[in-house]
Amino acid sequence: MATINTSYQKLAAGYLFPEIGRRVREFQNARANADVLRLGIGDTTEPLTSTIVKGLQDAVAGLGTTDGYSGYGDSEGIPALREAIAAQYQKLGTPVHADEVFVSDGAKPDSANIQSIFGPDNVVAVQDPAYPVYVDSNVISGRTGEAANGCYEGLVYMPCTEDNGFFPELPKQKADLIYICSPNNPTGAVATHAQLKAFVDYARANQAIILFDSAYAAFITDPSLPRSIYEIEGATECAIEISSFSKSVGFTGVRLGWSIVPNALVAEGTSPGEIKGLWTRRQNTFFNGASNLVQAGGVAALSDPGLAEMQEQVSFYLENARIIREGVEGVGLTAFGGVNAPYVWMRTPPGVSSWEFFDKVLSECYVVGTPGAGFGPSGEGYFRLSAFGHRANIERAVESLRTRLKL
Ligand code: MLT
């Protein structure tokens, strides 16, 4: 008799964003399809830039010729893209090489799949609040016990609060796999060199591994802030970095990302190169590589004109973030983030839970945000607005908050 993976039954709720979508549809059904302004999920809205469109079109045309046709590629990615990604790391002064770059169909699948190369007994530590995929993927793989009071047994929660500037203290208990996201989703906080160094030192001293999500690194405009964990000395021995084209060039639907698994990376009982070998083996077995067309789009995105256009698009969303943050502060709420990150994180009014505030903002202002509690227990009492949107919609949302929110 077939049985199921019962760890799925431990998952405390449906995945956050479909749940928000369900509530919004319910609201719209009850209000004759009210026109809601969606600042919930961080989904890009601006068209692909001309350099990327040309790169994609050329790749399509090439596939229509005998000489330009290609079938299966390496599951690690096409060499041109691996080299272009490594070149971006080298510009930051980091020692990342093309053979350590694994191209994928996005940071979300990589951040869910990466845990599969580590043993079941690893203790997992997450920032709290955190992107739900880190927690859910480890629950599904059986690394946690049951959920109680919003926390899974066996998981180390590292609170990110106003008091610590939304960057956690080092774990006090044993932690083997440590997820860090900077710029952070959902709080918009960006870790400094010193903060990352403390974690790298901890990881090296304890033979732990940091799983560093840099999907929003392109939004860092402050040159003093690190865009990659490999800017910290020693990080290639203890960190995997996962990143994405989704938010920087609007590939949320196109799908393209990458992970860096350094040759130098080691875990207990392994020698350099072994962990990279495991990830290669995992990808070779489960994945036939990202679409060759999409990878051509990625190469175009990392060309000089592509990078200039990327910067323009990122600046556009950062301006949205500024408008949201100032708008939110204008109505008397306390806001964080939204400066080197596309998310504005705000405190809900006293006595109003994050889901209550979600309902309030939706029903009074027709604006969709994301309740902080959906990202973990320390997200309770907070609410996130995403800066991904057309300018007119962002301005309408801010105006609606200003004129209709009853505080
Ligand atoms: C978010 O809104 O947190 C992200 O867009 C979700 C994702 O990237 O999967």
Short mmCIF file of C-alpha atoms and ligand atoms in Angstrom, two decimals:
data_model
loop_
_atom_site.label_atom_id
_atom_site.label_comp_id
_atom_site.label_asym_id
_atom_site.label_seq_id
_atom_site.Cartn_x
_atom_site.Cartn_y
_atom_site.Cartn_z
CA MET A 1 0.00 0.00 0.00
CA ALA A 2 1.35 3.42 -0.94
CA THR A 3 1.79 5.92 1.83
CA ILE A 4 2.31 9.65 1.72
CA ASN A 5 5.01 11.88 3.13
CA THR A 6 3.23 12.70 6.37
CA SER A 7 5.51 15.67 7.00
CA TYR A 8 3.21 17.59 4.65
CA GLN A 9 0.53 17.22 7.31
CA LYS A 10 2.69 19.19 9.73
CA LEU A 11 2.54 22.30 7.54
CA ALA A 12 0.60 24.75 9.62
CA ALA A 13 -1.29 26.50 6.82
CA GLY A 14 -1.54 26.84 3.06
CA TYR A 15 1.33 28.61 1.33
CA LEU A 16 1.12 32.31 2.20
CA PHE A 17 0.57 33.93 -1.20
CA PRO A 18 -2.17 31.61 -2.50
CA GLU A 19 -3.91 32.17 0.85
CA ILE A 20 -3.75 35.94 0.33
CA GLY A 21 -5.01 35.48 -3.24
CA ARG A 22 -7.94 33.45 -1.92
CA ARG A 23 -8.89 36.16 0.58
CA VAL A 24 -8.64 38.86 -2.06
CA ARG A 25 -10.85 36.89 -4.47
CA GLU A 26 -13.40 36.41 -1.70
CA PHE A 27 -13.34 40.15 -1.01
CA GLN A 28 -13.76 40.96 -4.70
CA ASN A 29 -16.62 38.49 -5.13
CA ALA A 30 -18.44 40.16 -2.28
CA ARG A 31 -17.84 43.65 -3.74
CA ALA A 32 -18.75 43.19 -7.42
CA ASN A 33 -15.12 42.80 -8.47
CA ALA A 34 -13.84 45.86 -6.64
CA ASP A 35 -10.64 47.19 -8.21
CA VAL A 36 -7.97 46.28 -5.67
CA LEU A 37 -4.38 47.55 -5.70
CA ARG A 38 -1.97 44.66 -5.26
CA LEU A 39 1.09 45.40 -3.17
CA GLY A 40 1.10 41.92 -1.65
CA ILE A 41 3.31 39.39 -3.41
CA GLY A 42 6.55 40.89 -4.74
CA ASP A 43 5.69 40.38 -8.38
CA THR A 44 7.37 42.59 -10.98
CA THR A 45 5.21 44.63 -13.35
CA GLU A 46 7.47 46.55 -15.73
CA PRO A 47 8.16 45.19 -19.23
CA LEU A 48 11.38 43.38 -20.11
CA THR A 49 14.04 45.79 -21.30
CA SER A 50 14.97 46.06 -24.98
CA THR A 51 18.35 44.34 -24.61
CA ILE A 52 16.73 41.33 -22.98
CA VAL A 53 13.94 41.19 -25.56
CA LYS A 54 16.55 41.21 -28.34
CA GLY A 55 18.57 38.49 -26.58
CA LEU A 56 15.44 36.32 -26.29
CA GLN A 57 14.37 36.99 -29.89
CA ASP A 58 17.82 36.16 -31.25
CA ALA A 59 17.79 32.91 -29.29
CA VAL A 60 14.38 31.98 -30.69
CA ALA A 61 15.54 32.75 -34.22
CA GLY A 62 18.70 30.70 -33.63
CA LEU A 63 16.70 27.66 -32.54
CA GLY A 64 14.84 27.86 -35.85
CA THR A 65 18.05 27.18 -37.79
CA THR A 66 20.05 23.98 -38.16
CA ASP A 67 23.26 25.57 -37.00
CA GLY A 68 21.70 27.50 -34.11
CA TYR A 69 19.57 24.67 -32.76
CA SER A 70 20.50 23.15 -29.41
CA GLY A 71 18.80 20.47 -27.36
CA TYR A 72 19.68 19.43 -23.82
CA GLY A 73 22.31 21.59 -22.21
CA ASP A 74 24.37 21.06 -19.07
CA SER A 75 22.09 21.06 -16.05
CA GLU A 76 24.56 23.52 -14.46
CA GLY A 77 23.78 26.10 -17.15
CA ILE A 78 25.28 27.34 -20.41
CA PRO A 79 28.95 28.38 -20.08
CA ALA A 80 28.30 31.95 -21.29
CA LEU A 81 25.81 32.58 -18.51
CA ARG A 82 27.88 30.89 -15.80
CA GLU A 83 30.82 33.05 -16.84
CA ALA A 84 28.71 36.23 -16.95
CA ILE A 85 27.38 35.56 -13.43
CA ALA A 86 30.87 34.82 -12.11
CA ALA A 87 32.09 38.08 -13.70
CA GLN A 88 29.52 40.01 -11.63
CA TYR A 89 30.90 38.42 -8.46
CA GLN A 90 34.44 39.21 -9.51
CA LYS A 91 33.45 42.88 -9.91
CA LEU A 92 32.57 42.79 -6.20
CA GLY A 93 36.06 41.48 -5.48
CA THR A 94 34.79 38.05 -4.49
CA PRO A 95 36.57 34.80 -5.41
CA VAL A 96 33.66 33.17 -7.29
CA HIS A 97 34.42 31.21 -10.47
CA ALA A 98 32.18 30.01 -13.28
CA ASP A 99 32.54 26.34 -12.29
CA GLU A 100 30.91 27.20 -8.93
CA VAL A 101 27.82 28.78 -10.58
CA PHE A 102 24.73 26.57 -10.99
CA VAL A 103 22.05 28.19 -13.14
CA SER A 104 18.48 27.30 -12.22
CA ASP A 105 14.88 28.23 -12.85
CA GLY A 106 14.81 30.55 -9.85
CA ALA A 107 15.86 31.24 -6.29
CA LYS A 108 12.64 29.79 -4.88
CA PRO A 109 13.23 26.24 -6.16
CA ASP A 110 16.92 26.43 -5.23
CA SER A 111 16.17 27.62 -1.72
CA ALA A 112 13.67 24.76 -1.32
CA ASN A 113 15.89 22.09 -2.92
CA ILE A 114 19.27 22.94 -1.43
CA GLN A 115 18.45 21.34 1.94
CA SER A 116 18.16 17.95 0.20
CA ILE A 117 21.95 17.57 0.02
CA PHE A 118 22.27 17.87 3.81
CA GLY A 119 21.61 15.20 6.41
CA PRO A 120 18.23 14.83 8.11
CA ASP A 121 19.69 15.56 11.56
CA ASN A 122 20.97 19.04 10.77
CA VAL A 123 19.48 21.69 13.04
CA VAL A 124 18.04 24.46 10.89
CA ALA A 125 18.04 28.11 11.94
CA VAL A 126 15.94 30.77 10.24
CA GLN A 127 15.56 34.48 10.61
CA ASP A 128 12.16 35.20 12.07
CA PRO A 129 10.31 36.57 10.09
CA ALA A 130 11.53 34.73 6.97
CA TYR A 131 10.58 33.84 3.41
CA PRO A 132 8.28 30.87 4.07
CA VAL A 133 10.06 28.50 1.65
CA TYR A 134 13.03 27.99 4.01
CA VAL A 135 10.81 26.72 6.80
CA ASP A 136 8.28 24.79 4.73
CA SER A 137 10.91 22.90 2.71
CA ASN A 138 12.59 21.72 5.91
CA VAL A 139 9.26 20.74 7.45
CA ILE A 140 8.45 18.69 4.35
CA SER A 141 11.83 16.97 4.53
CA GLY A 142 11.18 15.92 8.10
CA ARG A 143 13.72 18.12 9.89
CA THR A 144 11.15 19.52 12.33
CA GLY A 145 8.54 18.32 14.75
CA GLU A 146 4.97 19.56 14.92
CA ALA A 147 3.94 23.21 14.91
CA ALA A 148 2.90 24.72 18.22
CA ASN A 149 2.10 28.40 18.81
CA GLY A 150 3.33 29.33 15.34
CA CYS A 151 6.73 27.62 15.77
CA TYR A 152 7.91 24.23 14.56
CA GLU A 153 9.59 22.05 17.14
CA GLY A 154 13.27 21.55 16.48
CA LEU A 155 13.68 24.67 14.34
CA VAL A 156 15.82 27.52 15.68
CA TYR A 157 14.04 30.85 15.26
CA MET A 158 16.34 33.87 15.24
CA PRO A 159 14.10 36.87 16.00
CA CYS A 160 14.58 39.96 13.84
CA THR A 161 13.01 42.81 15.73
CA GLU A 162 13.06 46.57 15.93
CA ASP A 163 15.50 46.24 18.84
CA ASN A 164 18.13 44.43 16.77
CA GLY A 165 17.49 46.41 13.59
CA PHE A 166 15.85 43.30 12.07
CA PHE A 167 19.11 41.37 11.97
CA PRO A 168 19.43 38.46 14.40
CA GLU A 169 21.86 37.70 17.17
CA LEU A 170 23.99 34.60 16.67
CA PRO A 171 22.10 31.44 17.59
CA LYS A 172 22.64 30.48 21.22
CA GLN A 173 21.91 26.81 20.56
CA LYS A 174 23.47 24.48 18.00
CA ALA A 175 22.58 25.40 14.42
CA ASP A 176 23.96 23.60 11.38
CA LEU A 177 22.13 25.14 8.44
CA ILE A 178 21.49 28.86 8.79
CA TYR A 179 19.27 30.76 6.35
CA ILE A 180 20.03 34.44 5.93
CA CYS A 181 18.33 36.73 3.42
CA SER A 182 19.78 40.18 2.69
CA PRO A 183 18.32 42.55 1.58
CA ASN A 184 15.71 40.90 3.67
CA ASN A 185 12.37 39.64 2.59
CA PRO A 186 10.13 40.68 4.33
CA THR A 187 11.69 43.38 6.54
CA GLY A 188 13.74 45.23 3.91
CA ALA A 189 16.73 45.32 6.31
CA VAL A 190 20.20 44.93 4.79
CA ALA A 191 22.99 43.19 6.69
CA THR A 192 26.27 45.03 7.13
CA HIS A 193 29.73 43.53 6.63
CA ALA A 194 30.15 43.26 10.39
CA GLN A 195 26.83 41.46 10.83
CA LEU A 196 27.61 38.95 8.10
CA LYS A 197 31.15 38.49 9.38
CA ALA A 198 29.79 37.45 12.78
CA PHE A 199 27.74 34.70 11.10
CA VAL A 200 30.61 33.61 8.86
CA ASP A 201 32.88 33.37 11.92
CA TYR A 202 30.18 31.39 13.76
CA ALA A 203 29.71 29.04 10.81
CA ARG A 204 33.44 28.41 10.43
CA ALA A 205 33.88 27.81 14.14
CA ASN A 206 30.92 25.39 14.31
CA GLN A 207 31.19 23.76 10.89
CA ALA A 208 27.78 25.17 10.07
CA ILE A 209 26.66 26.22 6.60
CA ILE A 210 24.98 29.52 5.74
CA LEU A 211 22.35 29.46 3.00
CA PHE A 212 22.46 33.05 1.86
CA ASP A 213 19.57 34.38 -0.24
CA SER A 214 20.66 37.46 -2.19
CA ALA A 215 17.65 37.63 -4.53
CA TYR A 216 17.29 41.37 -3.81
CA ALA A 217 20.99 42.31 -3.94
CA ALA A 218 20.48 44.52 -7.03
CA PHE A 219 18.43 46.89 -4.85
CA ILE A 220 21.43 47.83 -2.71
CA THR A 221 22.51 51.32 -3.71
CA ASP A 222 24.59 52.06 -0.60
CA PRO A 223 28.15 51.09 -1.60
CA SER A 224 29.09 50.35 2.00
CA LEU A 225 26.67 47.38 2.17
CA PRO A 226 27.68 43.90 0.98
CA ARG A 227 25.83 42.51 -2.04
CA SER A 228 27.20 39.03 -1.64
CA ILE A 229 28.20 36.93 1.37
CA TYR A 230 31.45 36.20 -0.46
CA GLU A 231 32.52 39.78 0.26
CA ILE A 232 33.22 38.40 3.73
CA GLU A 233 36.55 36.64 4.08
CA GLY A 234 36.22 32.91 4.59
CA ALA A 235 32.62 32.72 3.35
CA THR A 236 33.48 30.37 0.48
CA GLU A 237 34.26 27.73 3.14
CA CYS A 238 30.87 27.99 4.82
CA ALA A 239 28.23 29.59 2.58
CA ILE A 240 26.05 28.79 -0.41
CA GLU A 241 24.55 31.83 -2.10
CA ILE A 242 21.23 31.64 -3.92
CA SER A 243 20.11 34.44 -6.20
CA SER A 244 17.75 35.43 -8.96
CA PHE A 245 16.97 37.40 -12.08
CA SER A 246 13.33 37.67 -10.97
CA LYS A 247 13.29 41.01 -9.24
CA SER A 248 16.24 42.77 -10.89
CA VAL A 249 15.07 42.30 -14.50
CA GLY A 250 11.47 41.18 -14.16
CA PHE A 251 11.94 37.42 -14.66
CA THR A 252 9.31 36.36 -12.11
CA GLY A 253 7.41 34.67 -14.94
CA VAL A 254 10.37 34.07 -17.27
CA ARG A 255 12.19 32.12 -14.48
CA LEU A 256 15.96 32.20 -14.03
CA GLY A 257 18.21 32.12 -10.99
CA TRP A 258 21.45 30.63 -9.78
CA SER A 259 23.26 29.19 -6.80
CA ILE A 260 26.93 29.43 -5.95
CA VAL A 261 28.32 26.28 -4.36
CA PRO A 262 32.00 27.05 -3.79
CA ASN A 263 34.74 24.48 -4.25
CA ALA A 264 36.05 25.44 -0.81
CA LEU A 265 32.75 24.68 0.98
CA VAL A 266 32.99 22.00 3.66
CA ALA A 267 30.69 20.32 6.17
CA GLU A 268 31.53 17.80 8.89
CA GLY A 269 33.55 14.97 7.40
CA THR A 270 33.75 16.36 3.87
CA SER A 271 36.69 17.66 1.91
CA PRO A 272 36.58 20.69 -0.41
CA GLY A 273 34.62 19.97 -3.60
CA GLU A 274 32.44 17.21 -2.11
CA ILE A 275 29.41 19.39 -1.35
CA LYS A 276 29.61 20.96 -4.78
CA GLY A 277 29.70 17.40 -6.14
CA LEU A 278 26.51 16.56 -4.25
CA TRP A 279 24.67 19.56 -5.67
CA THR A 280 25.94 18.68 -9.16
CA ARG A 281 24.63 15.15 -8.66
CA ARG A 282 21.30 16.43 -7.37
CA GLN A 283 20.84 18.79 -10.30
CA ASN A 284 21.99 16.21 -12.86
CA THR A 285 19.34 13.83 -11.54
CA PHE A 286 16.39 16.14 -10.96
CA PHE A 287 16.90 18.97 -13.44
CA ASN A 288 17.70 19.28 -17.13
CA GLY A 289 18.84 22.87 -16.89
CA ALA A 290 17.02 26.17 -17.26
CA SER A 291 15.46 26.85 -20.64
CA ASN A 292 18.15 27.67 -23.21
CA LEU A 293 16.04 30.60 -24.45
CA VAL A 294 15.74 32.06 -20.97
CA GLN A 295 19.45 31.62 -20.34
CA ALA A 296 20.12 33.68 -23.47
CA GLY A 297 17.91 36.36 -21.89
CA GLY A 298 20.09 36.14 -18.78
CA VAL A 299 23.28 36.62 -20.81
CA ALA A 300 21.70 39.70 -22.43
CA ALA A 301 20.68 41.03 -18.99
CA LEU A 302 24.31 40.86 -17.84
CA SER A 303 25.74 42.61 -20.94
CA ASP A 304 26.77 46.25 -20.47
CA PRO A 305 23.54 47.70 -21.94
CA GLY A 306 21.53 45.03 -20.10
CA LEU A 307 23.10 46.00 -16.78
CA ALA A 308 22.41 49.71 -17.40
CA GLU A 309 18.75 48.91 -18.11
CA MET A 310 18.61 46.68 -15.02
CA GLN A 311 19.81 49.60 -12.94
CA GLU A 312 17.06 51.83 -14.37
CA GLN A 313 14.39 49.27 -13.58
CA VAL A 314 15.69 48.75 -10.05
CA SER A 315 15.75 52.55 -9.53
CA PHE A 316 12.14 52.73 -10.69
CA TYR A 317 11.03 50.20 -8.05
CA LEU A 318 13.18 51.89 -5.39
CA GLU A 319 11.39 55.15 -6.14
CA ASN A 320 8.11 53.28 -5.64
CA ALA A 321 9.46 52.09 -2.30
CA ARG A 322 10.29 55.67 -1.31
CA ILE A 323 6.76 56.79 -2.24
CA ILE A 324 5.23 53.98 -0.19
CA ARG A 325 7.47 54.52 2.81
CA GLU A 326 6.82 58.26 2.92
CA GLY A 327 3.11 57.68 2.35
CA VAL A 328 2.91 55.20 5.20
CA GLU A 329 4.83 57.51 7.52
CA GLY A 330 2.52 60.32 6.40
CA VAL A 331 -0.50 58.46 7.77
CA GLY A 332 1.26 58.07 11.11
CA LEU A 333 2.53 54.48 10.87
CA THR A 334 6.11 53.50 11.68
CA ALA A 335 7.89 52.12 8.61
CA PHE A 336 11.16 50.27 8.02
CA GLY A 337 13.07 49.06 4.97
CA GLY A 338 12.27 50.29 1.47
CA VAL A 339 15.64 52.03 1.03
CA ASN A 340 18.06 49.40 -0.29
CA ALA A 341 15.21 46.93 -0.69
CA PRO A 342 11.87 46.76 -2.48
CA TYR A 343 9.82 45.97 0.63
CA VAL A 344 8.42 48.41 3.17
CA TRP A 345 7.78 46.82 6.56
CA MET A 346 5.52 48.65 8.96
CA ARG A 347 4.26 48.27 12.48
CA THR A 348 0.52 47.68 12.68
CA PRO A 349 -1.47 50.03 14.95
CA PRO A 350 -1.54 49.08 18.66
CA GLY A 351 -3.77 46.10 19.36
CA VAL A 352 -4.28 45.26 15.66
CA SER A 353 -2.85 41.90 14.56
CA SER A 354 -1.19 41.60 11.19
CA TRP A 355 -4.08 39.60 9.64
CA GLU A 356 -6.58 42.09 11.14
CA PHE A 357 -4.59 44.91 9.57
CA PHE A 358 -4.52 43.01 6.25
CA ASP A 359 -8.35 42.85 6.34
CA LYS A 360 -8.63 46.48 7.42
CA VAL A 361 -6.36 47.82 4.66
CA LEU A 362 -8.14 45.65 2.10
CA SER A 363 -11.66 46.58 3.14
CA GLU A 364 -11.08 50.29 3.82
CA CYS A 365 -8.47 51.13 1.16
CA TYR A 366 -8.78 48.28 -1.37
CA VAL A 367 -5.03 47.76 -0.98
CA VAL A 368 -3.48 44.29 -0.68
CA GLY A 369 -0.39 43.86 1.49
CA THR A 370 1.12 40.88 3.28
CA PRO A 371 0.51 40.22 6.97
CA GLY A 372 3.77 39.90 8.88
CA ALA A 373 2.57 36.81 10.77
CA GLY A 374 2.65 34.92 7.46
CA PHE A 375 6.46 35.11 7.64
CA GLY A 376 6.81 33.75 11.17
CA PRO A 377 5.92 34.53 14.79
CA SER A 378 8.12 37.64 15.01
CA GLY A 379 6.24 39.06 12.01
CA GLU A 380 3.13 39.41 14.16
CA GLY A 381 2.31 43.09 14.59
CA TYR A 382 3.84 44.00 11.22
CA PHE A 383 2.66 44.34 7.64
CA ARG A 384 4.56 44.39 4.35
CA LEU A 385 3.94 46.46 1.23
CA SER A 386 5.76 45.56 -1.96
CA ALA A 387 7.20 48.27 -4.21
CA PHE A 388 6.70 46.19 -7.36
CA GLY A 389 3.92 47.92 -9.28
CA HIS A 390 3.11 50.47 -11.94
CA ARG A 391 3.79 53.98 -10.64
CA ALA A 392 0.16 55.05 -11.05
CA ASN A 393 -1.04 52.12 -8.94
CA ILE A 394 1.53 52.79 -6.23
CA GLU A 395 0.41 56.41 -6.09
CA ARG A 396 -3.25 55.39 -6.00
CA ALA A 397 -2.54 52.93 -3.18
CA VAL A 398 -0.72 55.55 -1.12
CA GLU A 399 -3.49 58.07 -1.75
CA SER A 400 -6.06 55.50 -0.71
CA LEU A 401 -4.19 54.79 2.53
CA ARG A 402 -3.96 58.55 3.17
CA THR A 403 -7.63 59.28 2.61
CA ARG A 404 -9.42 56.07 3.65
CA LEU A 405 -7.45 54.29 6.36
CA LYS A 406 -9.14 54.81 9.71
CA LEU A 407 -6.52 54.80 12.43
C1 MLT B 1 7.39 37.65 -1.94
O1 MLT B 1 6.46 38.40 -2.19
O2 MLT B 1 7.76 37.41 -0.80
C2 MLT B 1 8.09 37.02 -3.08
O3 MLT B 1 7.77 37.63 -4.25
C3 MLT B 1 7.70 35.64 -3.23
C4 MLT B 1 8.66 34.93 -4.12
O4 MLT B 1 9.62 35.51 -4.62
O5 MLT B 1 8.45 33.73 -4.29
#
